[in-house]
Amino acid sequence: MMKSLVVWASGSADLAARRAKEGATLLVLDPRAEGALEKAGLPFRRPPTSPETADAVEVAVRTWARVWGRLPLVD
């Protein structure tokens, strides 16, 4: 069985519930989204880092995607 990790920042609690029902783990990046998931009774995890570290990771990911996304898939 394959499990999915869903990175959650905002959106419908119904969509989150469907993903959780499918067996996905919800990882909440935006603390404001926690309230809706808690109210819906959905289990979720928080990243083990500070918001500043998460911001730095996001910048690194965007930079990586910007550079590597322009390269051809085949030489």
CSV table of C-alpha atoms in Angstrom, one decimal:
chain,number,residue,atom,x,y,z
A,1,MET,CA,0.0,0.0,0.0
A,2,MET,CA,1.3,3.4,-0.9
A,3,LYS,CA,0.7,6.4,1.3
A,4,SER,CA,0.6,10.0,0.1
A,5,LEU,CA,1.9,13.1,1.9
A,6,VAL,CA,-0.4,16.1,1.2
A,7,VAL,CA,1.2,19.5,1.9
A,8,TRP,CA,-1.7,21.6,3.1
A,9,ALA,CA,-1.8,25.4,3.2
A,10,SER,CA,-5.4,26.2,2.6
A,11,GLY,CA,-8.5,24.9,0.9
A,12,SER,CA,-11.7,23.0,1.5
A,13,ALA,CA,-11.9,20.8,4.6
A,14,ASP,CA,-14.0,18.4,2.4
A,15,LEU,CA,-11.0,18.0,0.1
A,16,ALA,CA,-8.7,17.4,3.0
A,17,ALA,CA,-11.2,14.8,4.4
A,18,ARG,CA,-11.2,12.9,1.1
A,19,ARG,CA,-7.4,12.8,1.0
A,20,ALA,CA,-7.3,11.6,4.6
A,21,LYS,CA,-9.9,9.0,3.9
A,22,GLU,CA,-7.7,7.8,1.0
A,23,GLY,CA,-4.9,7.3,3.5
A,24,ALA,CA,-2.9,10.4,3.0
A,25,THR,CA,-1.1,12.2,5.7
A,26,LEU,CA,-1.8,15.9,5.9
A,27,LEU,CA,1.2,18.2,6.6
A,28,VAL,CA,0.0,21.7,7.5
A,29,LEU,CA,2.3,24.5,6.4
A,30,ASP,CA,0.0,27.4,7.3
A,31,PRO,CA,-1.0,27.6,11.0
A,32,ARG,CA,-4.2,29.4,9.9
A,33,ALA,CA,-5.3,26.1,8.1
A,34,GLU,CA,-5.1,24.1,11.3
A,35,GLY,CA,-8.4,25.4,12.7
A,36,ALA,CA,-10.5,24.2,9.8
A,37,LEU,CA,-8.9,20.7,10.0
A,38,GLU,CA,-9.3,20.5,13.8
A,39,LYS,CA,-12.9,21.6,13.4
A,40,ALA,CA,-13.5,18.8,10.8
A,41,GLY,CA,-11.8,16.3,13.2
A,42,LEU,CA,-9.0,15.5,10.7
A,43,PRO,CA,-5.6,14.3,11.8
A,44,PHE,CA,-2.6,16.3,10.6
A,45,ARG,CA,1.0,16.9,11.3
A,46,ARG,CA,3.1,20.1,11.6
A,47,PRO,CA,6.5,20.4,10.0
A,48,PRO,CA,9.3,20.0,12.6
A,49,THR,CA,10.8,23.4,11.7
A,50,SER,CA,10.2,27.0,12.3
A,51,PRO,CA,8.2,29.2,9.8
A,52,GLU,CA,11.5,30.9,9.0
A,53,THR,CA,13.1,27.6,8.0
A,54,ALA,CA,10.1,26.6,6.0
A,55,ASP,CA,10.3,30.0,4.1
A,56,ALA,CA,14.0,29.3,3.4
A,57,VAL,CA,13.2,25.8,2.1
A,58,GLU,CA,10.5,27.2,-0.1
A,59,VAL,CA,12.9,29.7,-1.6
A,60,ALA,CA,15.4,26.9,-2.3
A,61,VAL,CA,12.8,24.8,-3.9
A,62,ARG,CA,11.6,27.6,-6.2
A,63,THR,CA,15.2,28.4,-7.2
A,64,TRP,CA,15.9,24.7,-7.9
A,65,ALA,CA,12.7,24.4,-10.0
A,66,ARG,CA,13.5,27.6,-11.9
A,67,VAL,CA,17.0,26.4,-12.9
A,68,TRP,CA,16.3,22.8,-13.5
A,69,GLY,CA,12.9,23.4,-15.1
A,70,ARG,CA,14.6,25.1,-18.0
A,71,LEU,CA,16.9,22.3,-18.9
A,72,PRO,CA,16.0,19.7,-21.5
A,73,LEU,CA,14.9,16.3,-20.3
A,74,VAL,CA,17.1,14.6,-22.9
A,75,ASP,CA,20.5,15.8,-24.1
